C-alpha cells in the first residue's frame, strides 16, 4: 500500500472481545454472523456432523460452495448435536459467556431443544438472542419452512420482477440477504442498548419481513393508485427514458434520465436533437411515459449507430447517468471492484470486499473453517465451566 495509510497498523476491530454463538445454516443467519466476525467478534458456528448443508451448494471454490466461502469467513466451527445432553450442556456453558446467540433452525426446533429465546433471556439476562425465521410468529405462516425463492414469490417481489411475459426470480438470494442485513443492524443496536442498560434483547427477524420492507414502494403505489407496477425488464415503470438500449457493437447501455434538465442535455448532445423536448409527447416525464414506445424507439435508433466508446463519450459529455449491462466476466474485471483474500481449507480465494471501509481500509477477513475444525479446542476451553 502507498499513500498516507502506508505503514499504519490495522486499527482494533470494533467488536473484538465479543462472543457470538450461532446455531446456523444456509444464508440469512450466516450473513449476519459473518459481518459480526468481520468486525472482530469471535463467532462459534455450530454445525451438524455432516456440516452446514450450504457447504455443498456447489464446489466452485476449492471444493467448497461459493455461498459458504462468502458467508463463513472468520468463524470457528464446532460440531455438536443439541439433542445430545452432553452437547446441550456444552452449549449452555458457552452461552453463559456469550454476548449474542443466533439461530435459524426449522420453526420451533431451538425451543424444543431447550434453546428458545424466552428461556435463554431469563437464564442469561445480558444475552442478545436472535431468532431468524421465515415468516415471523403469531401468524398463519409461522410454522412454514421458508427458502429465499419461496419468499420472493410470497412477498410479491417475483411479481414485479422480470419481463411482461411473466414473473422472475431475482438472481441472488435477496430475501436471505435482506433478513441478514436487518438482523446485523438489530444486533448492533442491541449491543449499544446493552452498553447503556446492562440488559440483553430478544430479537426476531424474518425473511418475509425483510423483503416486505423492501417492497414498501410498490405496495404503497398499488394501495394509493389501485395500479400494480408493471414488469418492464430493464426499464422503469414511471420514468422515461430509463432503460437499456442496444449499441452497434452488440453491447447494451442503460440510461437514467431523472429530470427535465437532464433530458434537455441528453437530447442536445446524445440524440443531437436539441428541439425535441419542446415537441408534443416529449415535453415532460409524464408525457414521455404515456408516449413510451415512440420515445424509446427514437432513443434506440440513436444508440444503434454508436459503439460503446462513442456512446460513453456522448453520455459523459451530456452528463447523463448511464451504465453498461455487464455479464459476469466484465464484473470480474470491473475497475471499481474491490477484492480481499480469504483462506479456505482448499486454498486461498479472492472474494469481493465488504462494502464499508474504516479509515480507508477494508477489514482483514479470517479463514473459512473446515467442518469441526475447532471442536477439540472449544470443548477443552468450555469443559468444567458452569452453565449459568
PDB file of C-alpha atoms in Angstrom, residues 28-311:
ATOM      1  CA  UNK A  28     -29.607 -15.448   6.376  1.00  0.00           C
ATOM      2  CA  UNK A  29     -28.079 -16.231   9.789  1.00  0.00           C
ATOM      3  CA  UNK A  30     -24.567 -16.838   8.384  1.00  0.00           C
ATOM      4  CA  UNK A  31     -24.788 -13.454   6.626  1.00  0.00           C
ATOM      5  CA  UNK A  32     -25.473 -11.731   9.951  1.00  0.00           C
ATOM      6  CA  UNK A  33     -22.761 -13.585  11.875  1.00  0.00           C
ATOM      7  CA  UNK A  34     -20.185 -13.130   9.106  1.00  0.00           C
ATOM      8  CA  UNK A  35     -20.471  -9.359   9.437  1.00  0.00           C
ATOM      9  CA  UNK A  36     -20.017  -9.639  13.198  1.00  0.00           C
ATOM     10  CA  UNK A  37     -16.912 -11.777  12.588  1.00  0.00           C
ATOM     11  CA  UNK A  38     -15.579  -9.217  10.100  1.00  0.00           C
ATOM     12  CA  UNK A  39     -15.854  -6.604  12.863  1.00  0.00           C
ATOM     13  CA  UNK A  40     -13.751  -8.698  15.238  1.00  0.00           C
ATOM     14  CA  UNK A  41     -16.297 -10.762  17.175  1.00  0.00           C
ATOM     15  CA  UNK A  42     -15.408 -14.370  17.906  1.00  0.00           C
ATOM     16  CA  UNK A  43     -18.104 -16.366  16.131  1.00  0.00           C
ATOM     17  CA  UNK A  44     -18.538 -20.037  17.013  1.00  0.00           C
ATOM     18  CA  UNK A  45     -20.570 -21.736  14.317  1.00  0.00           C
ATOM     19  CA  UNK A  46     -22.340 -24.888  15.486  1.00  0.00           C
ATOM     20  CA  UNK A  47     -22.696 -27.493  12.739  1.00  0.00           C
ATOM     21  CA  UNK A  48     -24.133 -30.964  12.359  1.00  0.00           C
ATOM     22  CA  UNK A  49     -21.592 -33.773  11.828  1.00  0.00           C
ATOM     23  CA  UNK A  50     -22.211 -33.509   8.071  1.00  0.00           C
ATOM     24  CA  UNK A  51     -21.787 -29.729   8.270  1.00  0.00           C
ATOM     25  CA  UNK A  52     -23.939 -26.798   7.239  1.00  0.00           C
ATOM     26  CA  UNK A  53     -25.764 -28.004   4.131  1.00  0.00           C
ATOM     27  CA  UNK A  54     -24.703 -24.785   2.378  1.00  0.00           C
ATOM     28  CA  UNK A  55     -21.192 -26.265   2.210  1.00  0.00           C
ATOM     29  CA  UNK A  56     -22.488 -28.455  -0.614  1.00  0.00           C
ATOM     30  CA  UNK A  57     -24.493 -25.977  -2.671  1.00  0.00           C
ATOM     31  CA  UNK A  58     -21.718 -26.127  -5.251  1.00  0.00           C
ATOM     32  CA  UNK A  59     -17.996 -26.907  -5.312  1.00  0.00           C
ATOM     33  CA  UNK A  60     -16.800 -23.797  -7.114  1.00  0.00           C
ATOM     34  CA  UNK A  61     -14.193 -22.550  -4.611  1.00  0.00           C
ATOM     35  CA  UNK A  62     -11.538 -25.199  -3.962  1.00  0.00           C
ATOM     36  CA  UNK A  63     -14.265 -27.785  -3.413  1.00  0.00           C
ATOM     37  CA  UNK A  64     -16.408 -25.561  -1.169  1.00  0.00           C
ATOM     38  CA  UNK A  65     -19.551 -23.763  -2.261  1.00  0.00           C
ATOM     39  CA  UNK A  66     -19.416 -20.121  -3.259  1.00  0.00           C
ATOM     40  CA  UNK A  67     -22.148 -19.386  -0.707  1.00  0.00           C
ATOM     41  CA  UNK A  68     -20.221 -20.991   2.146  1.00  0.00           C
ATOM     42  CA  UNK A  69     -16.921 -19.237   1.416  1.00  0.00           C
ATOM     43  CA  UNK A  70     -18.683 -15.882   1.151  1.00  0.00           C
ATOM     44  CA  UNK A  71     -20.635 -16.215   4.408  1.00  0.00           C
ATOM     45  CA  UNK A  72     -18.392 -18.156   6.790  1.00  0.00           C
ATOM     46  CA  UNK A  73     -15.027 -16.447   6.761  1.00  0.00           C
ATOM     47  CA  UNK A  74     -13.544 -15.711  10.159  1.00  0.00           C
ATOM     48  CA  UNK A  75     -15.635 -18.226  12.135  1.00  0.00           C
ATOM     49  CA  UNK A  76     -14.798 -21.216  14.292  1.00  0.00           C
ATOM     50  CA  UNK A  77     -16.602 -24.498  13.573  1.00  0.00           C
ATOM     51  CA  UNK A  78     -17.887 -26.733  16.354  1.00  0.00           C
ATOM     52  CA  UNK A  79     -19.653 -29.991  15.522  1.00  0.00           C
ATOM     53  CA  UNK A  80     -22.363 -30.628  18.112  1.00  0.00           C
ATOM     54  CA  UNK A  81     -25.807 -32.194  18.445  1.00  0.00           C
ATOM     55  CA  UNK A  82     -28.061 -30.033  20.615  1.00  0.00           C
ATOM     56  CA  UNK A  83     -30.340 -33.031  21.201  1.00  0.00           C
ATOM     57  CA  UNK A  84     -27.468 -34.795  22.975  1.00  0.00           C
ATOM     58  CA  UNK A  85     -27.493 -33.913  26.711  1.00  0.00           C
ATOM     59  CA  UNK A  86     -23.734 -33.512  26.843  1.00  0.00           C
ATOM     60  CA  UNK A  87     -23.618 -31.210  23.836  1.00  0.00           C
ATOM     61  CA  UNK A  88     -26.622 -29.258  25.113  1.00  0.00           C
ATOM     62  CA  UNK A  89     -24.788 -28.719  28.407  1.00  0.00           C
ATOM     63  CA  UNK A  90     -21.707 -27.582  26.460  1.00  0.00           C
ATOM     64  CA  UNK A  91     -23.800 -25.068  24.563  1.00  0.00           C
ATOM     65  CA  UNK A  92     -25.200 -23.671  27.816  1.00  0.00           C
ATOM     66  CA  UNK A  93     -21.686 -23.250  29.180  1.00  0.00           C
ATOM     67  CA  UNK A  94     -20.851 -21.281  26.042  1.00  0.00           C
ATOM     68  CA  UNK A  95     -23.995 -19.170  26.305  1.00  0.00           C
ATOM     69  CA  UNK A  96     -23.163 -18.265  29.885  1.00  0.00           C
ATOM     70  CA  UNK A  97     -20.188 -16.348  28.458  1.00  0.00           C
ATOM     71  CA  UNK A  98     -21.706 -15.308  25.127  1.00  0.00           C
ATOM     72  CA  UNK A  99     -22.887 -11.867  24.098  1.00  0.00           C
ATOM     73  CA  UNK A 100     -25.054 -12.919  21.135  1.00  0.00           C
ATOM     74  CA  UNK A 101     -26.877 -16.144  20.251  1.00  0.00           C
ATOM     75  CA  UNK A 102     -28.211 -16.554  16.697  1.00  0.00           C
ATOM     76  CA  UNK A 103     -30.321 -19.425  15.397  1.00  0.00           C
ATOM     77  CA  UNK A 104     -32.216 -20.136  12.186  1.00  0.00           C
ATOM     78  CA  UNK A 105     -33.298 -23.734  12.670  1.00  0.00           C
ATOM     79  CA  UNK A 106     -36.667 -25.017  11.455  1.00  0.00           C
ATOM     80  CA  UNK A 107     -39.650 -23.392  13.221  1.00  0.00           C
ATOM     81  CA  UNK A 108     -39.769 -24.444  16.865  1.00  0.00           C
ATOM     82  CA  UNK A 109     -36.657 -26.660  16.761  1.00  0.00           C
ATOM     83  CA  UNK A 110     -34.497 -24.482  19.012  1.00  0.00           C
ATOM     84  CA  UNK A 111     -37.232 -24.108  21.632  1.00  0.00           C
ATOM     85  CA  UNK A 112     -37.908 -27.857  21.667  1.00  0.00           C
ATOM     86  CA  UNK A 113     -34.221 -28.457  22.385  1.00  0.00           C
ATOM     87  CA  UNK A 114     -34.261 -26.019  25.308  1.00  0.00           C
ATOM     88  CA  UNK A 115     -32.801 -23.037  23.482  1.00  0.00           C
ATOM     89  CA  UNK A 116     -35.878 -20.870  22.998  1.00  0.00           C
ATOM     90  CA  UNK A 117     -35.337 -17.137  23.280  1.00  0.00           C
ATOM     91  CA  UNK A 118     -37.582 -16.614  26.319  1.00  0.00           C
ATOM     92  CA  UNK A 119     -35.831 -19.330  28.314  1.00  0.00           C
ATOM     93  CA  UNK A 120     -32.375 -18.091  27.342  1.00  0.00           C
ATOM     94  CA  UNK A 121     -33.168 -14.452  28.102  1.00  0.00           C
ATOM     95  CA  UNK A 122     -34.433 -15.421  31.563  1.00  0.00           C
ATOM     96  CA  UNK A 123     -31.347 -17.529  32.234  1.00  0.00           C
ATOM     97  CA  UNK A 124     -28.757 -15.122  30.756  1.00  0.00           C
ATOM     98  CA  UNK A 125     -30.021 -11.529  31.180  1.00  0.00           C
ATOM     99  CA  UNK A 126     -27.135  -9.926  29.243  1.00  0.00           C
ATOM    100  CA  UNK A 127     -27.522 -12.249  26.257  1.00  0.00           C
ATOM    101  CA  UNK A 128     -28.832 -10.901  22.960  1.00  0.00           C
ATOM    102  CA  UNK A 129     -30.869 -13.611  21.229  1.00  0.00           C
ATOM    103  CA  UNK A 130     -31.626 -13.554  17.513  1.00  0.00           C
ATOM    104  CA  UNK A 131     -34.294 -15.822  16.047  1.00  0.00           C
ATOM    105  CA  UNK A 132     -34.213 -15.799  12.252  1.00  0.00           C
ATOM    106  CA  UNK A 133     -37.414 -17.245  10.821  1.00  0.00           C
ATOM    107  CA  UNK A 134     -39.261 -17.483   7.543  1.00  0.00           C
ATOM    108  CA  UNK A 135     -42.478 -15.626   8.302  1.00  0.00           C
ATOM    109  CA  UNK A 136     -42.235 -14.442  11.896  1.00  0.00           C
ATOM    110  CA  UNK A 137     -44.508 -15.578  14.722  1.00  0.00           C
ATOM    111  CA  UNK A 138     -48.144 -15.139  15.611  1.00  0.00           C
ATOM    112  CA  UNK A 139     -49.497 -15.625  12.104  1.00  0.00           C
ATOM    113  CA  UNK A 140     -50.811 -18.483   9.980  1.00  0.00           C
ATOM    114  CA  UNK A 141     -47.440 -18.899   8.237  1.00  0.00           C
ATOM    115  CA  UNK A 142     -45.310 -19.162  11.397  1.00  0.00           C
ATOM    116  CA  UNK A 143     -44.702 -22.920  11.124  1.00  0.00           C
ATOM    117  CA  UNK A 144     -43.953 -22.974   7.400  1.00  0.00           C
ATOM    118  CA  UNK A 145     -40.486 -23.678   6.116  1.00  0.00           C
ATOM    119  CA  UNK A 146     -39.172 -20.808   4.064  1.00  0.00           C
ATOM    120  CA  UNK A 147     -36.411 -20.531   1.490  1.00  0.00           C
ATOM    121  CA  UNK A 148     -35.371 -17.499  -0.485  1.00  0.00           C
ATOM    122  CA  UNK A 149     -37.271 -18.135  -3.725  1.00  0.00           C
ATOM    123  CA  UNK A 150     -40.443 -19.081  -1.842  1.00  0.00           C
ATOM    124  CA  UNK A 151     -40.342 -15.748  -0.024  1.00  0.00           C
ATOM    125  CA  UNK A 152     -39.582 -13.885  -3.252  1.00  0.00           C
ATOM    126  CA  UNK A 153     -42.861 -15.326  -4.501  1.00  0.00           C
ATOM    127  CA  UNK A 154     -44.901 -14.828  -1.311  1.00  0.00           C
ATOM    128  CA  UNK A 155     -43.741 -11.240  -0.783  1.00  0.00           C
ATOM    129  CA  UNK A 156     -44.709 -10.126  -4.290  1.00  0.00           C
ATOM    130  CA  UNK A 157     -41.103  -9.488  -5.319  1.00  0.00           C
ATOM    131  CA  UNK A 158     -41.274 -12.057  -8.123  1.00  0.00           C
ATOM    132  CA  UNK A 159     -44.464 -10.490  -9.451  1.00  0.00           C
ATOM    133  CA  UNK A 160     -42.759  -7.155 -10.156  1.00  0.00           C
ATOM    134  CA  UNK A 161     -39.512  -8.705 -11.416  1.00  0.00           C
ATOM    135  CA  UNK A 162     -38.855  -9.836 -14.959  1.00  0.00           C
ATOM    136  CA  UNK A 163     -40.444  -9.103 -18.324  1.00  0.00           C
ATOM    137  CA  UNK A 164     -44.126  -8.670 -19.188  1.00  0.00           C
ATOM    138  CA  UNK A 165     -44.290 -12.340 -20.187  1.00  0.00           C
ATOM    139  CA  UNK A 166     -44.166 -13.491 -16.550  1.00  0.00           C
ATOM    140  CA  UNK A 167     -42.711 -13.173 -13.053  1.00  0.00           C
ATOM    141  CA  UNK A 168     -38.980 -13.614 -12.494  1.00  0.00           C
ATOM    142  CA  UNK A 169     -36.558 -14.560  -9.766  1.00  0.00           C
ATOM    143  CA  UNK A 170     -34.039 -12.014  -8.566  1.00  0.00           C
ATOM    144  CA  UNK A 171     -30.735 -13.683  -9.412  1.00  0.00           C
ATOM    145  CA  UNK A 172     -29.256 -13.500  -5.917  1.00  0.00           C
ATOM    146  CA  UNK A 173     -30.742 -14.557  -2.560  1.00  0.00           C
ATOM    147  CA  UNK A 174     -32.383 -11.186  -1.977  1.00  0.00           C
ATOM    148  CA  UNK A 175     -34.732 -12.256   0.837  1.00  0.00           C
ATOM    149  CA  UNK A 176     -32.000 -14.055   2.764  1.00  0.00           C
ATOM    150  CA  UNK A 177     -29.669 -11.097   2.383  1.00  0.00           C
ATOM    151  CA  UNK A 178     -32.335  -8.533   3.372  1.00  0.00           C
ATOM    152  CA  UNK A 179     -33.047 -10.573   6.501  1.00  0.00           C
ATOM    153  CA  UNK A 180     -29.364 -10.993   7.362  1.00  0.00           C
ATOM    154  CA  UNK A 181     -28.705  -7.283   6.913  1.00  0.00           C
ATOM    155  CA  UNK A 182     -31.654  -6.366   9.139  1.00  0.00           C
ATOM    156  CA  UNK A 183     -30.524  -8.857  11.787  1.00  0.00           C
ATOM    157  CA  UNK A 184     -26.983  -7.466  11.740  1.00  0.00           C
ATOM    158  CA  UNK A 185     -28.231  -3.899  12.219  1.00  0.00           C
ATOM    159  CA  UNK A 186     -30.553  -5.013  15.036  1.00  0.00           C
ATOM    160  CA  UNK A 187     -27.698  -6.796  16.843  1.00  0.00           C
ATOM    161  CA  UNK A 188     -25.542  -3.667  16.718  1.00  0.00           C
ATOM    162  CA  UNK A 189     -28.428  -1.600  18.106  1.00  0.00           C
ATOM    163  CA  UNK A 190     -28.956  -4.177  20.870  1.00  0.00           C
ATOM    164  CA  UNK A 191     -25.256  -4.056  21.774  1.00  0.00           C
ATOM    165  CA  UNK A 192     -25.466  -0.266  22.097  1.00  0.00           C
ATOM    166  CA  UNK A 193     -28.602  -0.606  24.235  1.00  0.00           C
ATOM    167  CA  UNK A 194     -26.907  -3.187  26.487  1.00  0.00           C
ATOM    168  CA  UNK A 195     -23.953  -0.863  26.988  1.00  0.00           C
ATOM    169  CA  UNK A 196     -26.421   1.648  28.469  1.00  0.00           C
ATOM    170  CA  UNK A 197     -28.786  -0.644  30.385  1.00  0.00           C
ATOM    171  CA  UNK A 198     -26.807  -3.825  31.040  1.00  0.00           C
ATOM    172  CA  UNK A 199     -29.678  -5.863  29.623  1.00  0.00           C
ATOM    173  CA  UNK A 200     -29.764  -8.002  26.508  1.00  0.00           C
ATOM    174  CA  UNK A 201     -32.575  -8.052  23.952  1.00  0.00           C
ATOM    175  CA  UNK A 202     -34.729 -10.672  22.283  1.00  0.00           C
ATOM    176  CA  UNK A 203     -34.619 -10.099  18.534  1.00  0.00           C
ATOM    177  CA  UNK A 204     -36.667 -11.763  15.823  1.00  0.00           C
ATOM    178  CA  UNK A 205     -36.159 -11.130  12.120  1.00  0.00           C
ATOM    179  CA  UNK A 206     -37.894 -12.964   9.288  1.00  0.00           C
ATOM    180  CA  UNK A 207     -37.126 -13.372   5.621  1.00  0.00           C
ATOM    181  CA  UNK A 208     -40.639 -12.183   4.818  1.00  0.00           C
ATOM    182  CA  UNK A 209     -40.388  -9.025   6.934  1.00  0.00           C
ATOM    183  CA  UNK A 210     -37.007  -8.195   5.441  1.00  0.00           C
ATOM    184  CA  UNK A 211     -38.333  -8.328   1.895  1.00  0.00           C
ATOM    185  CA  UNK A 212     -41.729  -6.809   2.743  1.00  0.00           C
ATOM    186  CA  UNK A 213     -39.836  -3.745   3.963  1.00  0.00           C
ATOM    187  CA  UNK A 214     -38.056  -3.522   0.611  1.00  0.00           C
ATOM    188  CA  UNK A 215     -41.475  -3.824  -1.077  1.00  0.00           C
ATOM    189  CA  UNK A 216     -42.826  -0.650   0.542  1.00  0.00           C
ATOM    190  CA  UNK A 217     -42.698   1.466  -2.626  1.00  0.00           C
ATOM    191  CA  UNK A 218     -44.618  -0.875  -4.962  1.00  0.00           C
ATOM    192  CA  UNK A 219     -47.086  -1.710  -2.177  1.00  0.00           C
ATOM    193  CA  UNK A 220     -47.778   1.920  -1.309  1.00  0.00           C
ATOM    194  CA  UNK A 221     -48.035   2.764  -5.002  1.00  0.00           C
ATOM    195  CA  UNK A 222     -50.602  -0.009  -5.502  1.00  0.00           C
ATOM    196  CA  UNK A 223     -52.636   0.931  -2.434  1.00  0.00           C
ATOM    197  CA  UNK A 224     -52.611   4.601  -3.409  1.00  0.00           C
ATOM    198  CA  UNK A 225     -53.440   4.210  -7.081  1.00  0.00           C
ATOM    199  CA  UNK A 226     -55.042   0.780  -7.453  1.00  0.00           C
ATOM    200  CA  UNK A 227     -52.453   0.017 -10.117  1.00  0.00           C
ATOM    201  CA  UNK A 228     -49.797  -2.696  -9.939  1.00  0.00           C
ATOM    202  CA  UNK A 229     -46.364  -1.527 -11.180  1.00  0.00           C
ATOM    203  CA  UNK A 230     -45.817  -3.381 -14.451  1.00  0.00           C
ATOM    204  CA  UNK A 231     -42.907  -5.708 -15.130  1.00  0.00           C
ATOM    205  CA  UNK A 232     -40.756  -3.785 -17.560  1.00  0.00           C
ATOM    206  CA  UNK A 233     -37.457  -5.676 -17.559  1.00  0.00           C
ATOM    207  CA  UNK A 234     -34.530  -3.264 -17.757  1.00  0.00           C
ATOM    208  CA  UNK A 235     -36.757  -0.209 -17.696  1.00  0.00           C
ATOM    209  CA  UNK A 236     -38.544   1.895 -15.092  1.00  0.00           C
ATOM    210  CA  UNK A 237     -42.337   1.847 -14.769  1.00  0.00           C
ATOM    211  CA  UNK A 238     -42.681   5.569 -14.018  1.00  0.00           C
ATOM    212  CA  UNK A 239     -39.661   7.264 -15.653  1.00  0.00           C
ATOM    213  CA  UNK A 240     -38.894   7.594 -19.368  1.00  0.00           C
ATOM    214  CA  UNK A 241     -36.396   7.221 -20.872  1.00  0.00           C
ATOM    215  CA  UNK A 242     -34.891   4.882 -18.297  1.00  0.00           C
ATOM    216  CA  UNK A 243     -33.796   1.566 -19.738  1.00  0.00           C
ATOM    217  CA  UNK A 244     -31.380  -0.489 -21.794  1.00  0.00           C
ATOM    218  CA  UNK A 245     -30.631   0.100 -25.476  1.00  0.00           C
ATOM    219  CA  UNK A 246     -28.559  -1.912 -27.942  1.00  0.00           C
ATOM    220  CA  UNK A 247     -25.383  -0.419 -29.379  1.00  0.00           C
ATOM    221  CA  UNK A 248     -23.809  -1.009 -32.776  1.00  0.00           C
ATOM    222  CA  UNK A 249     -21.277  -3.496 -31.327  1.00  0.00           C
ATOM    223  CA  UNK A 250     -23.983  -5.630 -29.654  1.00  0.00           C
ATOM    224  CA  UNK A 251     -23.500  -4.382 -26.098  1.00  0.00           C
ATOM    225  CA  UNK A 252     -26.262  -2.767 -24.048  1.00  0.00           C
ATOM    226  CA  UNK A 253     -26.172   0.641 -22.417  1.00  0.00           C
ATOM    227  CA  UNK A 254     -28.624   1.567 -19.679  1.00  0.00           C
ATOM    228  CA  UNK A 255     -29.507   5.230 -19.243  1.00  0.00           C
ATOM    229  CA  UNK A 256     -31.370   7.064 -16.500  1.00  0.00           C
ATOM    230  CA  UNK A 257     -32.999  10.439 -17.054  1.00  0.00           C
ATOM    231  CA  UNK A 258     -34.103  11.954 -13.732  1.00  0.00           C
ATOM    232  CA  UNK A 259     -35.324  15.454 -14.606  1.00  0.00           C
ATOM    233  CA  UNK A 260     -36.059  17.822 -17.473  1.00  0.00           C
ATOM    234  CA  UNK A 261     -32.644  19.460 -17.345  1.00  0.00           C
ATOM    235  CA  UNK A 262     -31.001  16.086 -17.882  1.00  0.00           C
ATOM    236  CA  UNK A 263     -33.481  15.278 -20.667  1.00  0.00           C
ATOM    237  CA  UNK A 264     -32.661  18.502 -22.485  1.00  0.00           C
ATOM    238  CA  UNK A 265     -28.919  17.844 -22.302  1.00  0.00           C
ATOM    239  CA  UNK A 266     -29.426  14.238 -23.438  1.00  0.00           C
ATOM    240  CA  UNK A 267     -31.434  15.367 -26.450  1.00  0.00           C
ATOM    241  CA  UNK A 268     -28.930  18.042 -27.414  1.00  0.00           C
ATOM    242  CA  UNK A 269     -25.732  16.005 -27.031  1.00  0.00           C
ATOM    243  CA  UNK A 270     -26.600  12.320 -27.351  1.00  0.00           C
ATOM    244  CA  UNK A 271     -29.569  12.421 -29.735  1.00  0.00           C
ATOM    245  CA  UNK A 272     -28.349  15.617 -31.425  1.00  0.00           C
ATOM    246  CA  UNK A 273     -31.954  16.872 -31.415  1.00  0.00           C
ATOM    247  CA  UNK A 274     -31.972  19.966 -29.173  1.00  0.00           C
ATOM    248  CA  UNK A 275     -35.564  20.893 -30.142  1.00  0.00           C
ATOM    249  CA  UNK A 276     -37.028  17.517 -29.143  1.00  0.00           C
ATOM    250  CA  UNK A 277     -38.019  18.470 -25.556  1.00  0.00           C
ATOM    251  CA  UNK A 278     -40.469  21.026 -26.968  1.00  0.00           C
ATOM    252  CA  UNK A 279     -42.325  18.551 -29.152  1.00  0.00           C
ATOM    253  CA  UNK A 280     -45.654  17.020 -28.015  1.00  0.00           C
ATOM    254  CA  UNK A 281     -45.106  13.670 -26.311  1.00  0.00           C
ATOM    255  CA  UNK A 282     -41.561  14.623 -25.280  1.00  0.00           C
ATOM    256  CA  UNK A 283     -42.084  17.739 -23.190  1.00  0.00           C
ATOM    257  CA  UNK A 284     -42.335  16.164 -19.697  1.00  0.00           C
ATOM    258  CA  UNK A 285     -41.720  12.870 -17.956  1.00  0.00           C
ATOM    259  CA  UNK A 286     -45.455  12.172 -17.701  1.00  0.00           C
ATOM    260  CA  UNK A 287     -45.833  12.823 -21.427  1.00  0.00           C
ATOM    261  CA  UNK A 288     -42.885  10.584 -22.230  1.00  0.00           C
ATOM    262  CA  UNK A 289     -44.185   7.743 -20.060  1.00  0.00           C
ATOM    263  CA  UNK A 290     -47.520   7.941 -21.903  1.00  0.00           C
ATOM    264  CA  UNK A 291     -45.609   8.033 -25.176  1.00  0.00           C
ATOM    265  CA  UNK A 292     -43.010   5.427 -24.112  1.00  0.00           C
ATOM    266  CA  UNK A 293     -42.963   3.245 -27.299  1.00  0.00           C
ATOM    267  CA  UNK A 294     -42.214   6.236 -29.535  1.00  0.00           C
ATOM    268  CA  UNK A 295     -39.698   7.776 -27.123  1.00  0.00           C
ATOM    269  CA  UNK A 296     -37.833   4.506 -26.615  1.00  0.00           C
ATOM    270  CA  UNK A 297     -37.808   3.820 -30.334  1.00  0.00           C
ATOM    271  CA  UNK A 298     -36.293   7.207 -31.032  1.00  0.00           C
ATOM    272  CA  UNK A 299     -33.595   6.721 -28.394  1.00  0.00           C
ATOM    273  CA  UNK A 300     -32.929   3.199 -29.670  1.00  0.00           C
ATOM    274  CA  UNK A 301     -32.339   4.438 -33.218  1.00  0.00           C
ATOM    275  CA  UNK A 302     -29.727   6.895 -31.992  1.00  0.00           C
ATOM    276  CA  UNK A 303     -27.832   4.321 -29.945  1.00  0.00           C
ATOM    277  CA  UNK A 304     -27.980   1.687 -32.671  1.00  0.00           C
ATOM    278  CA  UNK A 305     -25.449   3.709 -34.678  1.00  0.00           C
ATOM    279  CA  UNK A 306     -22.960   4.152 -31.837  1.00  0.00           C
ATOM    280  CA  UNK A 307     -20.250   1.887 -30.457  1.00  0.00           C
ATOM    281  CA  UNK A 308     -19.724   1.504 -26.720  1.00  0.00           C
ATOM    282  CA  UNK A 309     -16.898   4.040 -26.793  1.00  0.00           C
ATOM    283  CA  UNK A 310     -18.899   6.548 -28.847  1.00  0.00           C
ATOM    284  CA  UNK A 311     -21.933   6.195 -26.604  1.00  0.00           C
TER     285      UNK A 311
END
